[in-house]
Rosetta silent file (secondary structure, phi, psi, omega in degrees, C-alpha in Angstrom):
SEQUENCE: MNEAELEKRLELLRSEHRDLDAAIAALTEAGSSDQLQIARLKKRKLRLKDQISAIEDNLLPDIIA
SCORE:     score description
SCORE:     0.000 S_00000001
   1 L     0.000  136.568  171.070    2.229    7.634   16.912 S_00000001
   2 L   -78.476  168.221 -176.652    0.806   11.139   16.772 S_00000001
   3 H   -66.503  -23.813 -175.415   -1.538   12.211   14.030 S_00000001
   4 H   -71.133  -39.763 -178.080    1.279   14.052   12.021 S_00000001
   5 H   -68.412  -39.306  173.453    3.340   10.830   12.065 S_00000001
   6 H   -57.827  -43.379 -174.399    0.416    8.730   10.947 S_00000001
   7 H   -61.826  -41.037 -169.829   -0.231   11.162    8.130 S_00000001
   8 H   -72.977  -37.888 -179.505    3.448   11.068    6.927 S_00000001
   9 H   -66.589  -34.807  175.077    3.463    7.212    7.213 S_00000001
  10 H   -56.196  -53.933 -170.503    0.139    7.064    5.279 S_00000001
  11 H   -68.067  -28.241  173.697    1.692    9.033    2.434 S_00000001
  12 H   -62.698  -47.985  175.421    4.867    6.853    2.439 S_00000001
  13 H   -67.225  -38.768  176.901    2.728    3.852    2.152 S_00000001
  14 H   -59.388  -37.873 -176.766    0.561    5.301   -0.553 S_00000001
  15 H   -69.832  -45.883 -179.916    3.627    6.237   -2.617 S_00000001
  16 H   -60.844  -41.801  175.449    4.992    2.689   -2.196 S_00000001
  17 H   -59.502  -47.913 -178.868    1.636    1.184   -3.326 S_00000001
  18 H   -63.134  -29.423  176.757    1.614    3.410   -6.465 S_00000001
  19 H   -66.278  -45.102 -173.727    5.262    2.264   -7.225 S_00000001
  20 H   -67.745  -26.442 -177.337    4.266   -1.311   -6.950 S_00000001
  21 H   -75.085  -36.258 -179.057    1.226   -0.821   -9.113 S_00000001
  22 H   -70.632  -47.922  178.649    3.654    0.756  -11.866 S_00000001
  23 H   -55.903  -47.399 -172.801    6.106   -2.124  -11.416 S_00000001
  24 H   -67.478  -46.796  176.501    3.516   -4.739  -11.795 S_00000001
  25 H   -51.478  -48.780 -171.445    1.942   -2.983  -14.924 S_00000001
  26 H   -72.598  -48.838 -178.435    5.500   -2.667  -16.501 S_00000001
  27 H   -57.565  -37.037 -176.415    6.339   -6.342  -15.832 S_00000001
  28 H   -76.765  -40.422 -170.027    2.903   -7.500  -17.264 S_00000001
  29 H   -72.269  -30.335 -177.293    3.103   -5.134  -20.277 S_00000001
  30 L   -84.889    0.735  174.354    6.735   -6.420  -21.106 S_00000001
  31 L    66.988   39.610 -176.368    5.324   -9.963  -21.045 S_00000001
  32 L   -67.951  134.234  174.563    7.669  -10.904  -18.207 S_00000001
  33 L   -85.949    2.784  172.035    7.544  -14.791  -17.670 S_00000001
  34 L   -84.082   70.438  177.858    8.396  -14.305  -13.985 S_00000001
  35 H   -53.126  -43.647 -178.980    5.012  -15.021  -12.527 S_00000001
  36 H   -58.886  -37.524 -177.151    6.481  -15.589   -9.152 S_00000001
  37 H   -67.167  -55.063 -173.919    8.033  -12.067   -9.005 S_00000001
  38 H   -58.168  -33.890 -175.951    4.702  -10.509  -10.113 S_00000001
  39 H   -64.514  -46.963  178.931    2.837  -12.685   -7.530 S_00000001
  40 H   -64.359  -33.499  177.730    5.183  -11.359   -4.699 S_00000001
  41 H   -68.035  -38.946  170.988    4.730   -7.852   -5.795 S_00000001
  42 H   -58.850  -45.985 -179.063    0.925   -8.126   -5.718 S_00000001
  43 H   -61.077  -34.255  173.549    1.083   -9.745   -2.221 S_00000001
  44 H   -63.352  -42.006 -179.535    3.186   -6.791   -1.084 S_00000001
  45 H   -59.138  -36.138 -178.635    0.766   -4.439   -2.679 S_00000001
  46 H   -76.969  -34.141 -177.439   -2.083   -6.085   -0.705 S_00000001
  47 H   -76.033  -22.290  177.405   -0.295   -5.929    2.718 S_00000001
  48 H   -72.580  -46.207  172.373    0.439   -2.193    1.927 S_00000001
  49 H   -50.136  -42.033  175.502   -3.369   -1.742    1.299 S_00000001
  50 H   -69.658  -34.675  170.990   -4.113   -3.257    4.511 S_00000001
  51 H   -59.465  -40.711  177.792   -1.596   -1.055    6.324 S_00000001
  52 H   -65.329  -54.129  178.447   -3.110    1.907    4.601 S_00000001
  53 H   -57.918  -38.336  177.144   -6.612    1.075    5.592 S_00000001
  54 H   -56.289  -49.732 -176.553   -5.536    0.488    9.137 S_00000001
  55 H   -68.016  -42.280 -177.708   -4.064    3.758    9.461 S_00000001
  56 H   -67.104  -33.799  174.569   -6.898    5.649    7.679 S_00000001
  57 H   -59.490  -42.360 -175.214   -9.351    3.828   10.271 S_00000001
  58 H   -67.121  -40.688 -179.905   -7.102    5.200   12.925 S_00000001
  59 H   -81.815  -29.651 -177.932   -7.183    8.697   11.722 S_00000001
  60 L  -109.505   89.975 -175.399  -10.889    8.772   10.828 S_00000001
  61 L   -74.088  149.292  174.679  -12.659    7.489   13.918 S_00000001
  62 L   -46.566  134.898  173.164  -16.130    5.750   13.467 S_00000001
  63 L  -119.391  121.128 -171.372  -18.973    8.124   14.018 S_00000001
  64 L  -100.691  114.258  175.510  -21.982    6.283   15.481 S_00000001
  65 L   -88.239    0.000    0.000  -25.248    8.101   14.650 S_00000001
């Protein structure tokens, strides 16, 4: 993937991450008793965060001083 594709993918992942955050908050505030669904959403959110971090690391190379 080139840099532009990575940037686009990064933005899509960030958007999905924000959406999941909102969904988790809504379910929690509504007093949802479906803890399994909330746990699945949280796991998905963590996987997205890992993917976001990997892409950011790829876009921003380490500078060894």
